[in-house]
PDB file of C-alpha atoms in Angstrom:
ATOM      1  CA  UNK A   1       0.208  -0.130   0.058  1.00 48.00           C
ATOM      2  CA  UNK A   2       2.919   2.623   1.023  1.00 47.00           C
ATOM      3  CA  UNK A   3       4.938   1.460  -2.326  1.00 49.00           C
ATOM      4  CA  UNK A   4       1.307   1.937  -4.192  1.00 48.00           C
ATOM      5  CA  UNK A   5       1.674   5.789  -2.679  1.00 48.00           C
ATOM      6  CA  UNK A   6       4.913   5.963  -3.403  1.00 56.00           C
ATOM      7  CA  UNK A   7       4.615   5.134  -7.234  1.00 44.00           C
ATOM      8  CA  UNK A   8       1.753   7.194  -7.207  1.00 43.00           C
ATOM      9  CA  UNK A   9       3.462  10.352  -6.059  1.00 47.00           C
ATOM     10  CA  UNK A  10       6.478   9.811  -8.018  1.00 56.00           C
ATOM     11  CA  UNK A  11       4.253   9.579 -11.186  1.00 50.00           C
ATOM     12  CA  UNK A  12       2.022  12.982 -10.615  1.00 49.00           C
ATOM     13  CA  UNK A  13       5.736  14.633  -9.674  1.00 58.00           C
ATOM     14  CA  UNK A  14       7.070  14.053 -12.791  1.00 63.00           C
ATOM     15  CA  UNK A  15       3.949  14.547 -15.298  1.00 66.00           C
ATOM     16  CA  UNK A  16       3.766  17.588 -13.556  1.00 71.00           C
ATOM     17  CA  UNK A  17       6.875  18.651 -13.907  1.00 79.00           C
ATOM     18  CA  UNK A  18       6.474  17.398 -17.512  1.00 76.00           C
ATOM     19  CA  UNK A  19       3.983  19.826 -18.076  1.00 75.00           C
ATOM     20  CA  UNK A  20       5.306  22.861 -16.611  1.00 82.00           C
ATOM     21  CA  UNK A  21       8.721  22.276 -18.670  1.00 83.00           C
ATOM     22  CA  UNK A  22       7.023  22.124 -21.479  1.00 80.00           C
ATOM     23  CA  UNK A  23       4.583  24.855 -21.125  1.00 81.00           C
ATOM     24  CA  UNK A  24       7.743  26.647 -19.877  1.00 86.00           C
ATOM     25  CA  UNK A  25       9.897  26.310 -23.155  1.00 84.00           C
ATOM     26  CA  UNK A  26       6.857  27.581 -25.024  1.00 82.00           C
ATOM     27  CA  UNK A  27       6.335  30.330 -23.056  1.00 86.00           C
ATOM     28  CA  UNK A  28      10.258  31.452 -23.193  1.00 89.00           C
ATOM     29  CA  UNK A  29      10.444  31.155 -27.516  1.00 83.00           C
ATOM     30  CA  UNK A  30       6.605  33.499 -26.759  1.00 83.00           C
ATOM     31  CA  UNK A  31       8.668  35.998 -24.654  1.00 86.00           C
ATOM     32  CA  UNK A  32      12.225  35.250 -27.103  1.00 83.00           C
ATOM     33  CA  UNK A  33       9.289  37.058 -29.417  1.00 80.00           C
ATOM     34  CA  UNK A  34       8.292  39.663 -27.944  1.00 81.00           C
ATOM     35  CA  UNK A  35      11.865  40.810 -26.742  1.00 80.00           C
ATOM     36  CA  UNK A  36      12.667  40.376 -30.374  1.00 76.00           C
ATOM     37  CA  UNK A  37       9.930  42.660 -31.442  1.00 74.00           C
ATOM     38  CA  UNK A  38      10.256  45.541 -29.175  1.00 74.00           C
ATOM     39  CA  UNK A  39      14.173  45.059 -29.890  1.00 73.00           C
ATOM     40  CA  UNK A  40      13.521  45.224 -33.525  1.00 69.00           C
ATOM     41  CA  UNK A  41      11.253  48.414 -32.772  1.00 69.00           C
ATOM     42  CA  UNK A  42      14.600  50.274 -30.705  1.00 71.00           C
ATOM     43  CA  UNK A  43      16.927  49.199 -32.945  1.00 69.00           C
ATOM     44  CA  UNK A  44      14.407  50.739 -35.869  1.00 71.00           C
ATOM     45  CA  UNK A  45      14.035  53.908 -33.847  1.00 73.00           C
ATOM     46  CA  UNK A  46      17.825  53.853 -32.974  1.00 72.00           C
ATOM     47  CA  UNK A  47      19.038  53.586 -36.744  1.00 72.00           C
ATOM     48  CA  UNK A  48      16.776  55.854 -37.655  1.00 74.00           C
ATOM     49  CA  UNK A  49      18.304  58.506 -35.395  1.00 73.00           C
ATOM     50  CA  UNK A  50      21.522  58.425 -35.980  1.00 73.00           C
ATOM     51  CA  UNK A  51      21.495  58.276 -40.050  1.00 73.00           C
ATOM     52  CA  UNK A  52      22.515  62.631 -39.968  1.00 76.00           C
ATOM     53  CA  UNK A  53      22.730  64.747 -42.693  1.00 78.00           C
ATOM     54  CA  UNK A  54      25.420  66.853 -43.876  1.00 80.00           C
ATOM     55  CA  UNK A  55      24.391  71.167 -44.053  1.00 80.00           C
ATOM     56  CA  UNK A  56      26.811  72.701 -46.381  1.00 81.00           C
ATOM     57  CA  UNK A  57      27.186  76.496 -45.385  1.00 81.00           C
ATOM     58  CA  UNK A  58      28.189  78.720 -47.658  1.00 80.00           C
ATOM     59  CA  UNK A  59      31.241  80.791 -47.695  1.00 77.00           C
ATOM     60  CA  UNK A  60      32.198  84.120 -45.234  1.00 75.00           C
ATOM     61  CA  UNK A  61      29.244  83.042 -42.800  1.00 74.00           C
ATOM     62  CA  UNK A  62      29.558  84.593 -40.053  1.00 77.00           C
ATOM     63  CA  UNK A  63      29.852  82.838 -36.296  1.00 76.00           C
ATOM     64  CA  UNK A  64      26.396  83.958 -35.545  1.00 79.00           C
ATOM     65  CA  UNK A  65      24.974  83.471 -37.847  1.00 79.00           C
ATOM     66  CA  UNK A  66      25.750  80.502 -38.062  1.00 79.00           C
ATOM     67  CA  UNK A  67      24.691  80.401 -34.421  1.00 82.00           C
ATOM     68  CA  UNK A  68      21.703  81.551 -35.233  1.00 83.00           C
ATOM     69  CA  UNK A  69      20.654  78.797 -37.976  1.00 81.00           C
ATOM     70  CA  UNK A  70      21.915  76.128 -35.832  1.00 83.00           C
ATOM     71  CA  UNK A  71      19.078  77.064 -32.893  1.00 85.00           C
ATOM     72  CA  UNK A  72      16.773  77.748 -35.292  1.00 84.00           C
ATOM     73  CA  UNK A  73      17.339  74.185 -36.589  1.00 83.00           C
ATOM     74  CA  UNK A  74      17.129  73.127 -33.065  1.00 84.00           C
ATOM     75  CA  UNK A  75      13.100  74.805 -32.922  1.00 85.00           C
ATOM     76  CA  UNK A  76      12.375  72.855 -35.884  1.00 84.00           C
ATOM     77  CA  UNK A  77      10.068  69.356 -34.608  1.00 85.00           C
ATOM     78  CA  UNK A  78      11.445  66.644 -37.418  1.00 83.00           C
ATOM     79  CA  UNK A  79      14.950  67.879 -35.660  1.00 84.00           C
ATOM     80  CA  UNK A  80      16.401  65.594 -32.984  1.00 85.00           C
ATOM     81  CA  UNK A  81      20.309  67.462 -32.606  1.00 84.00           C
ATOM     82  CA  UNK A  82      22.557  69.339 -35.063  1.00 85.00           C
ATOM     83  CA  UNK A  83      26.105  68.783 -34.511  1.00 85.00           C
ATOM     84  CA  UNK A  84      28.541  72.907 -35.972  1.00 84.00           C
ATOM     85  CA  UNK A  85      31.233  71.482 -37.215  1.00 82.00           C
ATOM     86  CA  UNK A  86      33.557  74.069 -38.816  1.00 79.00           C
ATOM     87  CA  UNK A  87      36.295  73.831 -42.062  1.00 76.00           C
ATOM     88  CA  UNK A  88      39.237  72.745 -39.301  1.00 76.00           C
ATOM     89  CA  UNK A  89      37.181  70.306 -37.907  1.00 78.00           C
ATOM     90  CA  UNK A  90      36.369  69.064 -40.947  1.00 74.00           C
ATOM     91  CA  UNK A  91      39.895  69.333 -42.203  1.00 72.00           C
ATOM     92  CA  UNK A  92      40.854  67.346 -39.216  1.00 76.00           C
ATOM     93  CA  UNK A  93      38.675  64.631 -39.302  1.00 74.00           C
ATOM     94  CA  UNK A  94      39.800  64.280 -43.011  1.00 71.00           C
ATOM     95  CA  UNK A  95      43.318  63.988 -42.232  1.00 70.00           C
ATOM     96  CA  UNK A  96      42.595  61.481 -39.424  1.00 73.00           C
ATOM     97  CA  UNK A  97      40.744  59.397 -42.273  1.00 70.00           C
ATOM     98  CA  UNK A  98      43.584  60.228 -44.966  1.00 69.00           C
ATOM     99  CA  UNK A  99      46.778  59.862 -42.948  1.00 69.00           C
ATOM    100  CA  UNK A 100      47.153  63.405 -44.619  1.00 69.00           C
ATOM    101  CA  UNK A 101      46.050  66.916 -44.391  1.00 68.00           C
ATOM    102  CA  UNK A 102      44.210  68.549 -47.359  1.00 64.00           C
ATOM    103  CA  UNK A 103      45.583  72.154 -46.759  1.00 66.00           C
ATOM    104  CA  UNK A 104      49.379  70.998 -47.502  1.00 67.00           C
ATOM    105  CA  UNK A 105      49.351  70.130 -50.489  1.00 64.00           C
ATOM    106  CA  UNK A 106      46.552  72.319 -52.212  1.00 66.00           C
ATOM    107  CA  UNK A 107      47.476  75.666 -50.098  1.00 65.00           C
ATOM    108  CA  UNK A 108      44.152  76.021 -48.134  1.00 66.00           C
ATOM    109  CA  UNK A 109      41.283  74.211 -46.500  1.00 68.00           C
ATOM    110  CA  UNK A 110      38.787  73.208 -49.538  1.00 68.00           C
ATOM    111  CA  UNK A 111      35.680  71.994 -47.280  1.00 73.00           C
ATOM    112  CA  UNK A 112      33.127  74.183 -45.887  1.00 77.00           C
ATOM    113  CA  UNK A 113      31.732  74.570 -42.859  1.00 78.00           C
ATOM    114  CA  UNK A 114      28.656  72.527 -42.264  1.00 82.00           C
ATOM    115  CA  UNK A 115      25.829  71.256 -39.518  1.00 82.00           C
ATOM    116  CA  UNK A 116      25.292  67.841 -39.255  1.00 85.00           C
ATOM    117  CA  UNK A 117      21.344  67.200 -38.340  1.00 85.00           C
ATOM    118  CA  UNK A 118      19.765  63.829 -36.825  1.00 85.00           C
ATOM    119  CA  UNK A 119      16.376  63.879 -37.911  1.00 82.00           C
ATOM    120  CA  UNK A 120      13.824  61.913 -34.735  1.00 83.00           C
ATOM    121  CA  UNK A 121      12.807  58.523 -35.909  1.00 77.00           C
ATOM    122  CA  UNK A 122       9.097  59.480 -36.721  1.00 78.00           C
ATOM    123  CA  UNK A 123      10.382  61.681 -39.963  1.00 77.00           C
ATOM    124  CA  UNK A 124      13.219  59.060 -41.230  1.00 75.00           C
ATOM    125  CA  UNK A 125      11.573  58.054 -44.233  1.00 75.00           C
ATOM    126  CA  UNK A 126      11.788  59.330 -47.799  1.00 73.00           C
ATOM    127  CA  UNK A 127       8.599  61.724 -48.086  1.00 74.00           C
ATOM    128  CA  UNK A 128       9.149  63.079 -45.063  1.00 78.00           C
ATOM    129  CA  UNK A 129      13.322  63.760 -46.109  1.00 77.00           C
ATOM    130  CA  UNK A 130      11.596  65.683 -49.260  1.00 78.00           C
ATOM    131  CA  UNK A 131      10.084  67.968 -47.353  1.00 81.00           C
ATOM    132  CA  UNK A 132      12.503  68.381 -44.699  1.00 80.00           C
ATOM    133  CA  UNK A 133      15.437  68.451 -47.572  1.00 78.00           C
ATOM    134  CA  UNK A 134      13.273  71.468 -49.155  1.00 80.00           C
ATOM    135  CA  UNK A 135      12.379  73.330 -45.757  1.00 80.00           C
ATOM    136  CA  UNK A 136      16.521  73.337 -45.121  1.00 80.00           C
ATOM    137  CA  UNK A 137      17.688  73.786 -48.587  1.00 77.00           C
ATOM    138  CA  UNK A 138      14.738  77.624 -48.558  1.00 78.00           C
ATOM    139  CA  UNK A 139      17.206  79.245 -45.893  1.00 75.00           C
ATOM    140  CA  UNK A 140      20.052  82.019 -47.575  1.00 70.00           C
ATOM    141  CA  UNK A 141      23.021  80.688 -45.887  1.00 75.00           C
ATOM    142  CA  UNK A 142      22.953  76.867 -47.108  1.00 76.00           C
ATOM    143  CA  UNK A 143      24.881  75.753 -49.796  1.00 76.00           C
ATOM    144  CA  UNK A 144      23.654  72.329 -50.216  1.00 77.00           C
ATOM    145  CA  UNK A 145      22.046  69.132 -48.499  1.00 76.00           C
ATOM    146  CA  UNK A 146      24.289  65.862 -48.256  1.00 73.00           C
ATOM    147  CA  UNK A 147      23.029  62.422 -47.498  1.00 71.00           C
ATOM    148  CA  UNK A 148      22.868  58.895 -48.743  1.00 69.00           C
ATOM    149  CA  UNK A 149      19.224  58.659 -50.571  1.00 67.00           C
ATOM    150  CA  UNK A 150      19.713  55.516 -51.476  1.00 67.00           C
ATOM    151  CA  UNK A 151      20.307  53.950 -47.947  1.00 68.00           C
ATOM    152  CA  UNK A 152      17.607  56.225 -46.024  1.00 68.00           C
ATOM    153  CA  UNK A 153      15.309  54.533 -48.476  1.00 68.00           C
ATOM    154  CA  UNK A 154      16.495  51.181 -47.923  1.00 72.00           C
ATOM    155  CA  UNK A 155      16.708  51.335 -44.171  1.00 67.00           C
ATOM    156  CA  UNK A 156      12.488  52.217 -43.934  1.00 65.00           C
ATOM    157  CA  UNK A 157      11.766  49.381 -46.480  1.00 71.00           C
ATOM    158  CA  UNK A 158      13.700  47.101 -44.833  1.00 73.00           C
ATOM    159  CA  UNK A 159      12.899  48.213 -41.263  1.00 69.00           C
ATOM    160  CA  UNK A 160       8.798  47.718 -42.966  1.00 68.00           C
ATOM    161  CA  UNK A 161       9.286  44.348 -43.574  1.00 76.00           C
ATOM    162  CA  UNK A 162      11.478  43.261 -40.386  1.00 72.00           C
ATOM    163  CA  UNK A 163       7.730  44.962 -39.076  1.00 69.00           C
ATOM    164  CA  UNK A 164       5.905  42.244 -40.499  1.00 75.00           C
ATOM    165  CA  UNK A 165       7.714  39.030 -40.691  1.00 78.00           C
ATOM    166  CA  UNK A 166       8.504  39.761 -36.384  1.00 72.00           C
ATOM    167  CA  UNK A 167       4.004  39.990 -36.532  1.00 72.00           C
ATOM    168  CA  UNK A 168       3.685  37.696 -38.487  1.00 79.00           C
ATOM    169  CA  UNK A 169       5.566  35.360 -36.816  1.00 76.00           C
ATOM    170  CA  UNK A 170       4.074  35.893 -33.473  1.00 73.00           C
ATOM    171  CA  UNK A 171       0.847  35.828 -34.575  1.00 76.00           C
ATOM    172  CA  UNK A 172       2.013  31.736 -35.629  1.00 80.00           C
ATOM    173  CA  UNK A 173       3.901  31.254 -32.136  1.00 74.00           C
ATOM    174  CA  UNK A 174       0.862  32.327 -30.295  1.00 72.00           C
ATOM    175  CA  UNK A 175      -1.654  29.337 -32.275  1.00 78.00           C
ATOM    176  CA  UNK A 176       1.498  26.973 -32.272  1.00 76.00           C
ATOM    177  CA  UNK A 177       2.093  27.668 -27.976  1.00 71.00           C
ATOM    178  CA  UNK A 178      -2.317  27.705 -27.573  1.00 73.00           C
ATOM    179  CA  UNK A 179      -2.131  24.583 -29.366  1.00 77.00           C
ATOM    180  CA  UNK A 180       1.224  22.982 -27.597  1.00 74.00           C
ATOM    181  CA  UNK A 181       0.283  24.269 -23.948  1.00 71.00           C
ATOM    182  CA  UNK A 182      -3.560  22.986 -25.166  1.00 72.00           C
ATOM    183  CA  UNK A 183      -2.332  19.212 -25.628  1.00 76.00           C
ATOM    184  CA  UNK A 184       0.594  18.961 -22.701  1.00 72.00           C
ATOM    185  CA  UNK A 185      -3.019  19.980 -20.495  1.00 74.00           C
ATOM    186  CA  UNK A 186      -5.009  16.895 -22.216  1.00 75.00           C
ATOM    187  CA  UNK A 187      -2.330  14.443 -21.739  1.00 75.00           C
ATOM    188  CA  UNK A 188      -3.097  15.191 -18.145  1.00 72.00           C
ATOM    189  CA  UNK A 189      -6.164  15.222 -17.362  1.00 76.00           C
ATOM    190  CA  UNK A 190      -7.214  12.428 -19.979  1.00 76.00           C
ATOM    191  CA  UNK A 191      -5.464   9.723 -17.095  1.00 73.00           C
ATOM    192  CA  UNK A 192      -8.688  11.793 -15.335  1.00 76.00           C
ATOM    193  CA  UNK A 193     -11.704  11.401 -17.844  1.00 77.00           C
ATOM    194  CA  UNK A 194     -13.056   8.586 -15.940  1.00 78.00           C
ATOM    195  CA  UNK A 195     -13.238  10.530 -12.128  1.00 79.00           C
ATOM    196  CA  UNK A 196     -14.970  13.479 -14.305  1.00 80.00           C
ATOM    197  CA  UNK A 197     -17.126  10.877 -15.958  1.00 75.00           C
ATOM    198  CA  UNK A 198     -17.560   9.405 -12.423  1.00 81.00           C
ATOM    199  CA  UNK A 199     -18.451  13.458 -10.349  1.00 82.00           C
ATOM    200  CA  UNK A 200     -20.246  14.481 -13.398  1.00 78.00           C
ATOM    201  CA  UNK A 201     -23.083  10.588 -12.679  1.00 79.00           C
ATOM    202  CA  UNK A 202     -23.416  11.749  -9.318  1.00 81.00           C
ATOM    203  CA  UNK A 203     -24.204  15.278  -9.893  1.00 80.00           C
ATOM    204  CA  UNK A 204     -21.670  17.382  -9.779  1.00 80.00           C
ATOM    205  CA  UNK A 205     -21.860  20.878 -11.549  1.00 81.00           C
ATOM    206  CA  UNK A 206     -19.422  22.001 -14.174  1.00 79.00           C
ATOM    207  CA  UNK A 207     -17.669  24.342 -12.786  1.00 80.00           C
ATOM    208  CA  UNK A 208     -17.151  22.381  -9.727  1.00 84.00           C
ATOM    209  CA  UNK A 209     -16.079  19.655 -11.800  1.00 81.00           C
ATOM    210  CA  UNK A 210     -13.426  21.966 -13.456  1.00 83.00           C
ATOM    211  CA  UNK A 211     -12.410  23.200 -10.226  1.00 84.00           C
ATOM    212  CA  UNK A 212      -9.614  21.708  -9.413  1.00 84.00           C
ATOM    213  CA  UNK A 213      -8.123  20.664 -12.808  1.00 83.00           C
ATOM    214  CA  UNK A 214      -8.262  24.674 -13.451  1.00 85.00           C
ATOM    215  CA  UNK A 215      -6.462  25.436  -9.692  1.00 87.00           C
ATOM    216  CA  UNK A 216      -4.073  22.747 -10.869  1.00 84.00           C
ATOM    217  CA  UNK A 217      -2.725  23.558 -14.193  1.00 84.00           C
ATOM    218  CA  UNK A 218      -3.037  27.465 -13.006  1.00 87.00           C
ATOM    219  CA  UNK A 219       0.044  26.687 -10.360  1.00 88.00           C
ATOM    220  CA  UNK A 220       1.695  24.806 -13.325  1.00 85.00           C
ATOM    221  CA  UNK A 221       1.103  27.550 -15.380  1.00 86.00           C
ATOM    222  CA  UNK A 222       2.795  29.729 -12.629  1.00 91.00           C
ATOM    223  CA  UNK A 223       5.556  27.767 -12.381  1.00 91.00           C
ATOM    224  CA  UNK A 224       6.179  27.824 -15.825  1.00 89.00           C
ATOM    225  CA  UNK A 225       5.560  31.206 -16.609  1.00 91.00           C
ATOM    226  CA  UNK A 226       8.870  31.652 -13.858  1.00 93.00           C
ATOM    227  CA  UNK A 227      10.496  29.356 -15.079  1.00 93.00           C
ATOM    228  CA  UNK A 228      10.279  30.679 -18.337  1.00 91.00           C
ATOM    229  CA  UNK A 229      10.799  34.219 -17.190  1.00 93.00           C
ATOM    230  CA  UNK A 230      14.656  33.112 -15.509  1.00 93.00           C
ATOM    231  CA  UNK A 231      15.260  30.958 -19.128  1.00 91.00           C
ATOM    232  CA  UNK A 232      14.595  34.593 -21.293  1.00 90.00           C
ATOM    233  CA  UNK A 233      16.766  36.286 -18.374  1.00 88.00           C
ATOM    234  CA  UNK A 234      19.423  33.855 -18.775  1.00 88.00           C
ATOM    235  CA  UNK A 235      18.990  34.174 -22.451  1.00 83.00           C
ATOM    236  CA  UNK A 236      19.974  38.006 -22.078  1.00 81.00           C
ATOM    237  CA  UNK A 237      22.662  37.776 -19.693  1.00 80.00           C
ATOM    238  CA  UNK A 238      24.134  35.987 -22.058  1.00 79.00           C
ATOM    239  CA  UNK A 239      23.899  38.061 -25.619  1.00 73.00           C
ATOM    240  CA  UNK A 240      24.888  41.175 -22.807  1.00 71.00           C
ATOM    241  CA  UNK A 241      28.161  38.903 -22.837  1.00 70.00           C
ATOM    242  CA  UNK A 242      28.579  37.795 -26.208  1.00 64.00           C
ATOM    243  CA  UNK A 243      27.068  41.313 -28.145  1.00 59.00           C
ATOM    244  CA  UNK A 244      28.635  44.700 -26.100  1.00 58.00           C
ATOM    245  CA  UNK A 245      25.440  46.836 -25.261  1.00 56.00           C
ATOM    246  CA  UNK A 246      22.774  44.496 -27.556  1.00 57.00           C
ATOM    247  CA  UNK A 247      20.248  44.765 -24.607  1.00 59.00           C
ATOM    248  CA  UNK A 248      21.375  47.880 -23.390  1.00 62.00           C
ATOM    249  CA  UNK A 249      18.458  49.004 -26.321  1.00 65.00           C
ATOM    250  CA  UNK A 250      15.957  47.317 -23.789  1.00 69.00           C
ATOM    251  CA  UNK A 251      15.191  49.932 -20.584  1.00 73.00           C
ATOM    252  CA  UNK A 252      13.854  48.662 -17.257  1.00 80.00           C
ATOM    253  CA  UNK A 253      10.421  49.484 -18.350  1.00 82.00           C
ATOM    254  CA  UNK A 254      10.139  47.301 -21.377  1.00 80.00           C
ATOM    255  CA  UNK A 255      11.512  44.411 -19.433  1.00 84.00           C
ATOM    256  CA  UNK A 256       9.112  44.197 -17.331  1.00 88.00           C
ATOM    257  CA  UNK A 257       6.141  44.680 -20.676  1.00 88.00           C
ATOM    258  CA  UNK A 258       7.528  41.877 -21.457  1.00 88.00           C
ATOM    259  CA  UNK A 259       7.610  39.573 -18.296  1.00 91.00           C
ATOM    260  CA  UNK A 260       5.072  40.402 -16.998  1.00 93.00           C
ATOM    261  CA  UNK A 261       3.366  39.355 -20.624  1.00 90.00           C
ATOM    262  CA  UNK A 262       4.510  36.173 -20.321  1.00 90.00           C
ATOM    263  CA  UNK A 263       3.398  35.623 -16.925  1.00 92.00           C
ATOM    264  CA  UNK A 264       0.132  36.880 -17.883  1.00 91.00           C
ATOM    265  CA  UNK A 265       0.260  34.464 -21.088  1.00 87.00           C
ATOM    266  CA  UNK A 266       1.138  31.629 -18.774  1.00 87.00           C
ATOM    267  CA  UNK A 267      -1.810  31.941 -16.413  1.00 88.00           C
ATOM    268  CA  UNK A 268      -4.337  32.722 -19.202  1.00 88.00           C
ATOM    269  CA  UNK A 269      -3.369  29.960 -21.362  1.00 83.00           C
ATOM    270  CA  UNK A 270      -3.140  27.371 -18.672  1.00 84.00           C
ATOM    271  CA  UNK A 271      -6.644  28.145 -17.880  1.00 86.00           C
ATOM    272  CA  UNK A 272      -7.651  27.681 -20.759  1.00 86.00           C
ATOM    273  CA  UNK A 273      -6.663  25.268 -22.625  1.00 82.00           C
ATOM    274  CA  UNK A 274      -7.574  23.489 -19.352  1.00 83.00           C
ATOM    275  CA  UNK A 275     -11.748  24.596 -19.702  1.00 84.00           C
ATOM    276  CA  UNK A 276     -11.041  23.116 -23.283  1.00 82.00           C
ATOM    277  CA  UNK A 277     -10.105  19.819 -21.797  1.00 79.00           C
ATOM    278  CA  UNK A 278     -11.683  19.472 -19.409  1.00 81.00           C
ATOM    279  CA  UNK A 279     -15.237  20.582 -21.731  1.00 80.00           C
ATOM    280  CA  UNK A 280     -14.360  17.649 -23.605  1.00 77.00           C
ATOM    281  CA  UNK A 281     -14.559  14.428 -21.220  1.00 75.00           C
ATOM    282  CA  UNK A 282     -17.251  16.613 -19.501  1.00 75.00           C
ATOM    283  CA  UNK A 283     -20.251  15.721 -21.892  1.00 71.00           C
ATOM    284  CA  UNK A 284     -18.568  12.277 -23.545  1.00 72.00           C
ATOM    285  CA  UNK A 285     -20.628   9.215 -23.293  1.00 69.00           C
ATOM    286  CA  UNK A 286     -19.287   6.356 -21.208  1.00 62.00           C
ATOM    287  CA  UNK A 287     -18.459   3.989 -23.652  1.00 62.00           C
ATOM    288  CA  UNK A 288     -16.450   6.684 -25.881  1.00 66.00           C
ATOM    289  CA  UNK A 289     -14.298   6.697 -23.081  1.00 63.00           C
ATOM    290  CA  UNK A 290     -12.655   3.842 -23.510  1.00 62.00           C
ATOM    291  CA  UNK A 291     -12.362   4.169 -26.880  1.00 60.00           C
ATOM    292  CA  UNK A 292     -10.309   7.410 -26.738  1.00 60.00           C
TER     293      UNK A 292
END
């Protein structure tokens, strides 16, 4: 008798552990997709806001006029930041790249002063760039605008495609996760199908029958979610060590949102899957229980 109880307890523990691990792996994949999606959005903002263009100024501009123009640019809603680069600074930067100062063989500095402009991410697209180009070129002190139009268009197009791919992948994974969690829980409840039938025969209400199964799998879902969160934390720690600065794009608020989503999905999917699994056997005829 004692031996039977021990075997039953071990079997119960193994089945629950298997269930928790299975659900946690699915939640881990879901959390990873959420993290990649949010990281992709932040990476998109980061790339767009670090693609600058140069507002080349006409020669013989007074320092005061340049500062005044820079302030006007800073006040525009689509500009994130500006940086003034004098002719001397431009010559020094070119010397660092080429290893030789252009003044030494030309006898004069051929470069022009410029203002490096970084846009806000929502304006870093081809349509907005055309409007911005026209507006900045209307300033009398501006000689020309220099930027990689083809690169900006390519970044805008590819980021849009990446967002669509991630959204589709998240939707597919959500369906797969529900099916996998549902199958895991259904296997656990399968062994209790005769108990469900017996409880229904003695007059137990559907809510009373579902109650213990929902509570049981609710606890399993909570443990699975916690395990998935720990796995995500471990993955982020590994990525931080392997790719310096990779995780710095994710702030604590975003990370907590992902953790909360994983925890919520662990609870909600477990409860919904349990209700569906119990309902399958709740209204099934006793004879059919032997043939499934």
